[in-house]
PDB file of C-alpha atoms in Angstrom:
ATOM      1  CA  MET A   1    -111.175  81.006 -26.932  1.00 39.00           C
ATOM      2  CA  LYS A   2    -114.797  80.770 -25.744  1.00 37.00           C
ATOM      3  CA  LYS A   3    -114.691  84.346 -24.368  1.00 37.00           C
ATOM      4  CA  PHE A   4    -113.241  85.624 -27.700  1.00 34.00           C
ATOM      5  CA  LEU A   5    -116.069  83.633 -29.572  1.00 36.00           C
ATOM      6  CA  GLN A   6    -118.820  85.126 -27.360  1.00 39.00           C
ATOM      7  CA  SER A   7    -117.416  88.670 -28.015  1.00 36.00           C
ATOM      8  CA  SER A   8    -117.105  88.154 -31.697  1.00 37.00           C
ATOM      9  CA  ILE A   9    -120.722  86.929 -32.056  1.00 36.00           C
ATOM     10  CA  VAL A  10    -122.038  89.810 -29.952  1.00 38.00           C
ATOM     11  CA  ILE A  11    -120.176  92.269 -32.168  1.00 36.00           C
ATOM     12  CA  CYS A  12    -121.607  90.713 -35.396  1.00 40.00           C
ATOM     13  CA  HIS A  13    -125.059  90.982 -34.118  1.00 42.00           C
ATOM     14  CA  PHE A  14    -124.844  94.646 -33.159  1.00 40.00           C
ATOM     15  CA  LYS A  15    -122.591  95.852 -35.896  1.00 42.00           C
ATOM     16  CA  GLY A  16    -124.565  97.671 -38.609  1.00 46.00           C
ATOM     17  CA  LEU A  17    -127.720  97.841 -36.530  1.00 46.00           C
ATOM     18  CA  ASP A  18    -129.502 101.080 -35.676  1.00 50.00           C
ATOM     19  CA  MET A  19    -128.160 101.991 -32.149  1.00 49.00           C
ATOM     20  CA  ASN A  20    -131.387 103.758 -31.229  1.00 55.00           C
ATOM     21  CA  LEU A  21    -132.716 100.665 -29.561  1.00 56.00           C
ATOM     22  CA  ASP A  22    -134.676 100.541 -26.511  1.00 59.00           C
ATOM     23  CA  LYS A  23    -133.919  98.227 -23.580  1.00 59.00           C
ATOM     24  CA  LYS A  24    -136.368  95.505 -24.522  1.00 61.00           C
ATOM     25  CA  GLN A  25    -134.830  95.208 -27.983  1.00 61.00           C
ATOM     26  CA  ILE A  26    -131.273  94.935 -26.679  1.00 59.00           C
ATOM     27  CA  GLU A  27    -132.413  92.224 -24.210  1.00 63.00           C
ATOM     28  CA  ASN A  28    -133.907  90.242 -27.119  1.00 64.00           C
ATOM     29  CA  ILE A  29    -130.702  90.445 -29.047  1.00 62.00           C
ATOM     30  CA  VAL A  30    -128.681  89.380 -26.102  1.00 56.00           C
ATOM     31  CA  GLU A  31    -131.122  86.494 -25.464  1.00 65.00           C
ATOM     32  CA  LYS A  32    -130.729  85.321 -28.999  1.00 62.00           C
ATOM     33  CA  VAL A  33    -126.924  85.425 -28.890  1.00 51.00           C
ATOM     34  CA  ILE A  34    -126.959  83.367 -25.760  1.00 52.00           C
ATOM     35  CA  GLN A  35    -129.271  80.798 -27.403  1.00 57.00           C
ATOM     36  CA  GLU A  36    -126.970  80.511 -30.313  1.00 54.00           C
ATOM     37  CA  LEU A  37    -123.951  80.004 -28.120  1.00 46.00           C
ATOM     38  CA  SER A  38    -125.774  77.305 -26.182  1.00 45.00           C
ATOM     39  CA  SER A  39    -126.746  75.636 -29.336  1.00 46.00           C
ATOM     40  CA  GLY A  40    -123.047  75.684 -30.524  1.00 46.00           C
ATOM     41  CA  ASP A  41    -121.941  74.166 -27.210  1.00 43.00           C
ATOM     42  CA  GLN A  42    -124.447  71.356 -27.517  1.00 42.00           C
ATOM     43  CA  SER A  43    -123.215  70.566 -31.015  1.00 40.00           C
ATOM     44  CA  ASN A  44    -119.514  70.372 -29.761  1.00 41.00           C
ATOM     45  CA  SER A  45    -120.778  68.166 -26.927  1.00 37.00           C
ATOM     46  CA  THR A  46    -122.467  65.838 -29.426  1.00 35.00           C
ATOM     47  CA  ALA A  47    -119.338  65.763 -31.619  1.00 35.00           C
ATOM     48  CA  ASP A  48    -117.219  64.828 -28.586  1.00 38.00           C
ATOM     49  CA  SER A  49    -119.557  62.090 -27.568  1.00 40.00           C
ATOM     50  CA  ALA A  50    -119.187  60.492 -31.070  1.00 50.00           C
ATOM     51  CA  ASP A  51    -115.443  60.119 -30.387  1.00 55.00           C
ATOM     52  CA  SER A  52    -115.251  56.626 -28.909  1.00 67.00           C
ATOM     53  CA  SER A  53    -112.263  54.474 -28.623  1.00 71.00           C
ATOM     54  CA  ASP A  54    -114.115  51.236 -27.372  1.00 93.00           C
ATOM     55  CA  GLY A  55    -116.005  50.828 -30.589  1.00 97.00           C
ATOM     56  CA  VAL A  56    -119.525  51.335 -29.243  1.00 98.00           C
ATOM     57  CA  PHE A  57    -121.338  54.390 -30.749  1.00 98.00           C
ATOM     58  CA  GLN A  58    -124.671  56.051 -30.527  1.00 97.00           C
ATOM     59  CA  GLU A  59    -124.996  56.597 -34.236  1.00 97.00           C
ATOM     60  CA  MET A  60    -124.297  54.085 -36.989  1.00 98.00           C
ATOM     61  CA  GLU A  61    -122.642  56.752 -39.154  1.00 98.00           C
ATOM     62  CA  ASP A  62    -120.140  57.472 -36.463  1.00 98.00           C
ATOM     63  CA  ALA A  63    -119.485  53.681 -36.069  1.00 98.00           C
ATOM     64  CA  ILE A  64    -118.755  53.410 -39.814  1.00 98.00           C
ATOM     65  CA  GLN A  65    -116.622  56.481 -40.006  1.00 98.00           C
ATOM     66  CA  ALA A  66    -114.530  55.280 -37.123  1.00 98.00           C
ATOM     67  CA  ALA A  67    -114.103  51.944 -38.781  1.00 98.00           C
ATOM     68  CA  VAL A  68    -112.955  53.553 -41.983  1.00 98.00           C
ATOM     69  CA  VAL A  69    -110.143  55.374 -40.001  1.00 98.00           C
ATOM     70  CA  ALA A  70    -109.211  52.094 -38.289  1.00 98.00           C
ATOM     71  CA  HIS A  71    -108.819  50.282 -41.537  1.00 97.00           C
ATOM     72  CA  HIS A  72    -106.496  52.878 -42.984  1.00 97.00           C
ATOM     73  CA  GLN A  73    -104.440  52.616 -39.918  1.00 97.00           C
ATOM     74  CA  LEU A  74    -104.543  48.855 -39.625  1.00 97.00           C
ATOM     75  CA  VAL A  75    -102.970  48.414 -43.104  1.00 95.00           C
ATOM     76  CA  GLN A  76     -99.981  50.463 -42.116  1.00 95.00           C
ATOM     77  CA  VAL A  77     -99.358  48.183 -39.015  1.00 95.00           C
ATOM     78  CA  PRO A  78     -96.588  45.609 -39.639  1.00 95.00           C
ATOM     79  CA  LEU A  79     -97.646  42.103 -40.111  1.00 93.00           C
ATOM     80  CA  ALA A  80     -95.955  40.985 -36.904  1.00 95.00           C
ATOM     81  CA  THR A  81     -98.035  43.403 -35.074  1.00 96.00           C
ATOM     82  CA  ARG A  82    -101.165  42.171 -36.948  1.00 96.00           C
ATOM     83  CA  GLU A  83    -100.333  38.652 -35.749  1.00 96.00           C
ATOM     84  CA  LYS A  84    -100.363  39.958 -32.137  1.00 97.00           C
ATOM     85  CA  ILE A  85    -103.688  41.539 -32.714  1.00 98.00           C
ATOM     86  CA  ILE A  86    -105.211  38.287 -33.891  1.00 97.00           C
ATOM     87  CA  GLN A  87    -103.684  36.429 -31.035  1.00 97.00           C
ATOM     88  CA  ALA A  88    -105.214  39.109 -28.711  1.00 98.00           C
ATOM     89  CA  ILE A  89    -108.687  38.538 -30.137  1.00 98.00           C
ATOM     90  CA  ARG A  90    -108.286  34.774 -29.608  1.00 98.00           C
ATOM     91  CA  ASP A  91    -107.143  35.469 -25.996  1.00 98.00           C
ATOM     92  CA  VAL A  92    -110.289  37.555 -25.307  1.00 98.00           C
ATOM     93  CA  GLY A  93    -112.657  34.878 -26.614  1.00 98.00           C
ATOM     94  CA  TRP A  94    -110.918  32.077 -24.869  1.00 98.00           C
ATOM     95  CA  THR A  95    -110.515  33.863 -21.528  1.00 98.00           C
ATOM     96  CA  HIS A  96    -113.955  35.065 -21.214  1.00 98.00           C
ATOM     97  CA  ARG A  97    -115.796  32.099 -22.944  1.00 97.00           C
ATOM     98  CA  GLU A  98    -117.718  31.078 -19.774  1.00 97.00           C
ATOM     99  CA  GLU A  99    -118.589  34.599 -18.858  1.00 98.00           C
ATOM    100  CA  TYR A 100    -119.723  35.469 -22.314  1.00 98.00           C
ATOM    101  CA  GLY A 101    -121.777  32.247 -22.326  1.00 97.00           C
ATOM    102  CA  ARG A 102    -123.590  33.188 -19.275  1.00 97.00           C
ATOM    103  CA  MET A 103    -124.224  36.749 -20.350  1.00 98.00           C
ATOM    104  CA  GLU A 104    -125.478  35.666 -23.762  1.00 97.00           C
ATOM    105  CA  LEU A 105    -127.967  33.146 -22.160  1.00 97.00           C
ATOM    106  CA  GLU A 106    -129.109  35.720 -19.634  1.00 97.00           C
ATOM    107  CA  GLU A 107    -129.774  38.388 -22.315  1.00 97.00           C
ATOM    108  CA  THR A 108    -131.360  36.201 -24.927  1.00 96.00           C
ATOM    109  CA  ASP A 109    -132.846  33.366 -22.878  1.00 95.00           C
ATOM    110  CA  LEU A 110    -131.864  30.967 -25.816  1.00 94.00           C
ATOM    111  CA  GLY A 111    -129.420  28.082 -26.001  1.00 94.00           C
ATOM    112  CA  ALA A 112    -127.185  26.904 -23.352  1.00 96.00           C
ATOM    113  CA  VAL A 113    -123.928  28.257 -21.702  1.00 97.00           C
ATOM    114  CA  ALA A 114    -122.098  25.141 -22.852  1.00 97.00           C
ATOM    115  CA  GLY A 115    -123.172  25.649 -26.462  1.00 96.00           C
ATOM    116  CA  THR A 116    -121.839  29.180 -26.535  1.00 96.00           C
ATOM    117  CA  VAL A 117    -118.602  28.182 -24.865  1.00 97.00           C
ATOM    118  CA  LEU A 118    -118.100  25.495 -27.528  1.00 97.00           C
ATOM    119  CA  LYS A 119    -118.788  27.924 -30.322  1.00 96.00           C
ATOM    120  CA  LEU A 120    -116.287  30.416 -28.782  1.00 97.00           C
ATOM    121  CA  GLU A 121    -113.658  27.721 -28.495  1.00 97.00           C
ATOM    122  CA  THR A 122    -114.156  26.946 -32.153  1.00 97.00           C
ATOM    123  CA  ALA A 123    -114.111  30.510 -33.181  1.00 97.00           C
ATOM    124  CA  CYS A 124    -110.774  31.061 -31.444  1.00 96.00           C
ATOM    125  CA  GLY A 125    -109.253  28.319 -33.544  1.00 95.00           C
ATOM    126  CA  VAL A 126    -110.268  29.803 -36.936  1.00 93.00           C
ATOM    127  CA  PRO A 127    -107.234  30.482 -39.166  1.00 92.00           C
ATOM    128  CA  GLY A 128    -105.806  33.967 -39.124  1.00 91.00           C
ATOM    129  CA  ILE A 129    -102.875  35.698 -40.933  1.00 88.00           C
ATOM    130  CA  GLU A 130    -101.118  32.265 -41.247  1.00 84.00           C
ATOM    131  CA  ASP A 131    -103.660  31.379 -43.907  1.00 80.00           C
ATOM    132  CA  LEU A 132    -102.934  34.444 -46.069  1.00 82.00           C
ATOM    133  CA  SER A 133     -99.544  33.696 -47.515  1.00 80.00           C
ATOM    134  CA  SER A 134     -98.628  35.034 -50.979  1.00 83.00           C
ATOM    135  CA  GLU A 135     -98.265  32.581 -53.917  1.00 88.00           C
ATOM    136  CA  VAL A 136     -95.779  32.757 -56.841  1.00 88.00           C
ATOM    137  CA  PHE A 137     -96.165  30.856 -60.048  1.00 87.00           C
ATOM    138  CA  THR A 138     -93.554  30.705 -62.861  1.00 90.00           C
ATOM    139  CA  GLY A 139     -93.910  29.681 -66.440  1.00 88.00           C
ATOM    140  CA  ASP A 140     -92.938  30.194 -69.983  1.00 88.00           C
ATOM    141  CA  LEU A 141     -94.655  33.535 -70.026  1.00 87.00           C
ATOM    142  CA  GLY A 142     -93.189  34.993 -66.901  1.00 90.00           C
ATOM    143  CA  VAL A 143     -93.962  35.161 -63.170  1.00 90.00           C
ATOM    144  CA  THR A 144     -97.341  35.519 -61.408  1.00 90.00           C
ATOM    145  CA  ILE A 145     -97.639  36.705 -57.851  1.00 87.00           C
ATOM    146  CA  ASN A 146    -100.903  36.369 -55.900  1.00 88.00           C
ATOM    147  CA  GLU A 147    -100.962  38.875 -53.081  1.00 83.00           C
ATOM    148  CA  ARG A 148    -104.126  38.971 -50.962  1.00 82.00           C
ATOM    149  CA  ILE A 149    -105.183  42.517 -50.073  1.00 88.00           C
ATOM    150  CA  PRO A 150    -107.926  43.891 -47.740  1.00 94.00           C
ATOM    151  CA  VAL A 151    -111.372  44.917 -49.141  1.00 95.00           C
ATOM    152  CA  GLY A 152    -111.766  47.688 -46.548  1.00 97.00           C
ATOM    153  CA  VAL A 153    -114.697  47.980 -44.179  1.00 98.00           C
ATOM    154  CA  VAL A 154    -116.862  44.972 -43.695  1.00 98.00           C
ATOM    155  CA  ALA A 155    -120.552  45.050 -42.371  1.00 98.00           C
ATOM    156  CA  SER A 156    -121.368  42.147 -40.217  1.00 97.00           C
ATOM    157  CA  VAL A 157    -125.009  41.466 -39.389  1.00 96.00           C
ATOM    158  CA  ASN A 158    -125.058  39.032 -36.525  1.00 95.00           C
ATOM    159  CA  ALA A 159    -127.726  36.464 -35.518  1.00 93.00           C
ATOM    160  CA  ILE A 160    -129.281  36.166 -32.060  1.00 95.00           C
ATOM    161  CA  THR A 161    -127.912  32.552 -31.701  1.00 93.00           C
ATOM    162  CA  ASN A 162    -124.319  33.577 -32.236  1.00 92.00           C
ATOM    163  CA  ALA A 163    -123.539  37.017 -30.664  1.00 96.00           C
ATOM    164  CA  ALA A 164    -120.159  36.595 -28.972  1.00 97.00           C
ATOM    165  CA  PRO A 165    -118.882  33.758 -31.279  1.00 97.00           C
ATOM    166  CA  SER A 166    -119.750  35.665 -34.407  1.00 96.00           C
ATOM    167  CA  ILE A 167    -117.771  38.661 -33.126  1.00 98.00           C
ATOM    168  CA  ILE A 168    -114.620  36.664 -32.336  1.00 98.00           C
ATOM    169  CA  HIS A 169    -114.787  34.542 -35.391  1.00 96.00           C
ATOM    170  CA  ASN A 170    -115.312  37.348 -37.824  1.00 95.00           C
ATOM    171  CA  GLY A 171    -112.981  39.544 -35.950  1.00 96.00           C
ATOM    172  CA  ILE A 172    -110.053  37.087 -36.517  1.00 96.00           C
ATOM    173  CA  MET A 173    -110.797  36.404 -40.153  1.00 94.00           C
ATOM    174  CA  MET A 174    -111.428  39.968 -41.205  1.00 96.00           C
ATOM    175  CA  LEU A 175    -108.788  41.753 -39.178  1.00 97.00           C
ATOM    176  CA  ALA A 176    -106.288  39.131 -40.248  1.00 95.00           C
ATOM    177  CA  ALA A 177    -106.790  40.330 -43.780  1.00 94.00           C
ATOM    178  CA  GLY A 178    -106.381  43.981 -42.795  1.00 96.00           C
ATOM    179  CA  ASN A 179    -110.178  44.845 -42.821  1.00 97.00           C
ATOM    180  CA  SER A 180    -112.061  46.547 -40.169  1.00 98.00           C
ATOM    181  CA  VAL A 181    -115.576  45.420 -39.182  1.00 98.00           C
ATOM    182  CA  VAL A 182    -118.923  47.279 -38.230  1.00 98.00           C
ATOM    183  CA  HIS A 183    -121.246  44.964 -36.441  1.00 98.00           C
ATOM    184  CA  ASN A 184    -125.101  45.214 -36.287  1.00 98.00           C
ATOM    185  CA  PRO A 185    -125.986  42.645 -33.654  1.00 97.00           C
ATOM    186  CA  HIS A 186    -129.513  41.378 -32.987  1.00 97.00           C
ATOM    187  CA  PRO A 187    -131.223  43.866 -30.715  1.00 97.00           C
ATOM    188  CA  LYS A 188    -131.678  41.197 -28.039  1.00 97.00           C
ATOM    189  CA  THR A 189    -127.938  40.753 -27.886  1.00 97.00           C
ATOM    190  CA  LYS A 190    -126.832  44.281 -27.715  1.00 97.00           C
ATOM    191  CA  ILE A 191    -125.397  44.038 -24.157  1.00 97.00           C
ATOM    192  CA  ILE A 192    -123.286  41.053 -24.677  1.00 98.00           C
ATOM    193  CA  SER A 193    -122.235  42.407 -28.299  1.00 98.00           C
ATOM    194  CA  ALA A 194    -121.166  45.799 -26.849  1.00 98.00           C
ATOM    195  CA  ARG A 195    -119.062  44.093 -24.020  1.00 98.00           C
ATOM    196  CA  VAL A 196    -117.271  41.734 -26.477  1.00 98.00           C
ATOM    197  CA  ILE A 197    -116.511  44.589 -28.853  1.00 98.00           C
ATOM    198  CA  ARG A 198    -115.198  46.775 -26.039  1.00 98.00           C
ATOM    199  CA  ASP A 199    -113.044  43.882 -24.705  1.00 98.00           C
ATOM    200  CA  VAL A 200    -111.667  43.146 -28.129  1.00 98.00           C
ATOM    201  CA  ASN A 201    -110.889  46.771 -28.992  1.00 98.00           C
ATOM    202  CA  GLN A 202    -109.095  47.238 -25.703  1.00 97.00           C
ATOM    203  CA  ALA A 203    -106.992  44.024 -26.393  1.00 98.00           C
ATOM    204  CA  ILE A 204    -106.204  45.261 -29.932  1.00 98.00           C
ATOM    205  CA  VAL A 205    -104.886  48.624 -28.783  1.00 97.00           C
ATOM    206  CA  LYS A 206    -102.695  46.895 -26.097  1.00 97.00           C
ATOM    207  CA  ALA A 207    -101.326  44.584 -28.814  1.00 97.00           C
ATOM    208  CA  GLY A 208    -100.371  47.697 -30.837  1.00 97.00           C
ATOM    209  CA  GLY A 209    -103.330  48.051 -33.070  1.00 97.00           C
ATOM    210  CA  PRO A 210    -105.450  51.073 -33.772  1.00 97.00           C
ATOM    211  CA  PRO A 211    -108.657  51.851 -31.878  1.00 97.00           C
ATOM    212  CA  ASN A 212    -112.076  50.983 -33.396  1.00 98.00           C
ATOM    213  CA  CYS A 213    -111.167  48.068 -35.596  1.00 98.00           C
ATOM    214  CA  MET A 214    -114.485  46.754 -34.533  1.00 98.00           C
ATOM    215  CA  THR A 215    -117.385  48.994 -34.072  1.00 98.00           C
ATOM    216  CA  THR A 216    -121.166  48.825 -33.361  1.00 98.00           C
ATOM    217  CA  VAL A 217    -124.042  50.989 -32.030  1.00 98.00           C
ATOM    218  CA  ALA A 218    -125.287  50.877 -28.504  1.00 97.00           C
ATOM    219  CA  ALA A 219    -128.937  50.177 -29.828  1.00 97.00           C
ATOM    220  CA  PRO A 220    -129.008  48.146 -32.978  1.00 98.00           C
ATOM    221  CA  ASP A 221    -132.211  47.566 -34.813  1.00 97.00           C
ATOM    222  CA  ILE A 222    -133.476  47.009 -38.352  1.00 97.00           C
ATOM    223  CA  PRO A 223    -132.985  50.737 -39.507  1.00 98.00           C
ATOM    224  CA  THR A 224    -129.392  50.688 -38.358  1.00 98.00           C
ATOM    225  CA  ALA A 225    -128.812  47.397 -40.222  1.00 97.00           C
ATOM    226  CA  GLN A 226    -130.257  48.897 -43.380  1.00 98.00           C
ATOM    227  CA  PHE A 227    -128.226  52.072 -43.060  1.00 98.00           C
ATOM    228  CA  LEU A 228    -125.075  49.898 -42.600  1.00 98.00           C
ATOM    229  CA  MET A 229    -125.742  47.656 -45.486  1.00 97.00           C
ATOM    230  CA  THR A 230    -126.407  50.528 -47.885  1.00 98.00           C
ATOM    231  CA  HIS A 231    -123.677  52.823 -46.751  1.00 98.00           C
ATOM    232  CA  PRO A 232    -121.152  53.816 -49.519  1.00 97.00           C
ATOM    233  CA  LYS A 233    -118.204  53.279 -47.247  1.00 98.00           C
ATOM    234  CA  ILE A 234    -119.011  49.630 -46.701  1.00 98.00           C
ATOM    235  CA  ASN A 235    -117.040  47.479 -49.077  1.00 97.00           C
ATOM    236  CA  MET A 236    -118.427  44.010 -48.068  1.00 97.00           C
ATOM    237  CA  ILE A 237    -121.408  42.548 -46.279  1.00 96.00           C
ATOM    238  CA  ALA A 238    -120.745  39.304 -44.233  1.00 88.00           C
TER     239      ALA A 238
END
């Protein structure tokens, strides 16, 4: 396919030109074609690099678009599978609570490992899908059914003092309702945040869920937070 593409571009450049060209002019045309091909290869490479299944992207736009796709896939998943997804998130937070606590302290130099561990243990116990049951009311005027539905893609801007706990806590609550989440962590928690999001996404996929239910960027900052909060595909800010 690449050889065909190269041949086609060369033909396009030469077709319709005056063929009374000297050697230097031909060399210039060939060089221009090669540059265009190289530019196209780089664009393809950039597009490929944006395709991430672990939830950590270089650009916030890619993180948001991936979360949009994940949301549409998540709402098609059976509720029984969604329960497994929520349990998988809990398992990640509980299993790695000591490690996450140490990583967060090392990166931020704030708080204590024991404090983060306690927050993670609390986050793992937040209600999930079991707290979202439907309600039915009957009366003289008929029947009313309250069915909770997802809002879509949620933006989560996380504080420096609650990096790992916020991701686990928000993940359980938001995914239980069928939403996906785009995180913009504090810049000083980017390492621990990326680690937790990778672990959670891997666990979700193993539980039968779609990839990129949680996303973030490798280098979060104020501009990425502003971009996230003002993006038209974001349905809620947490």
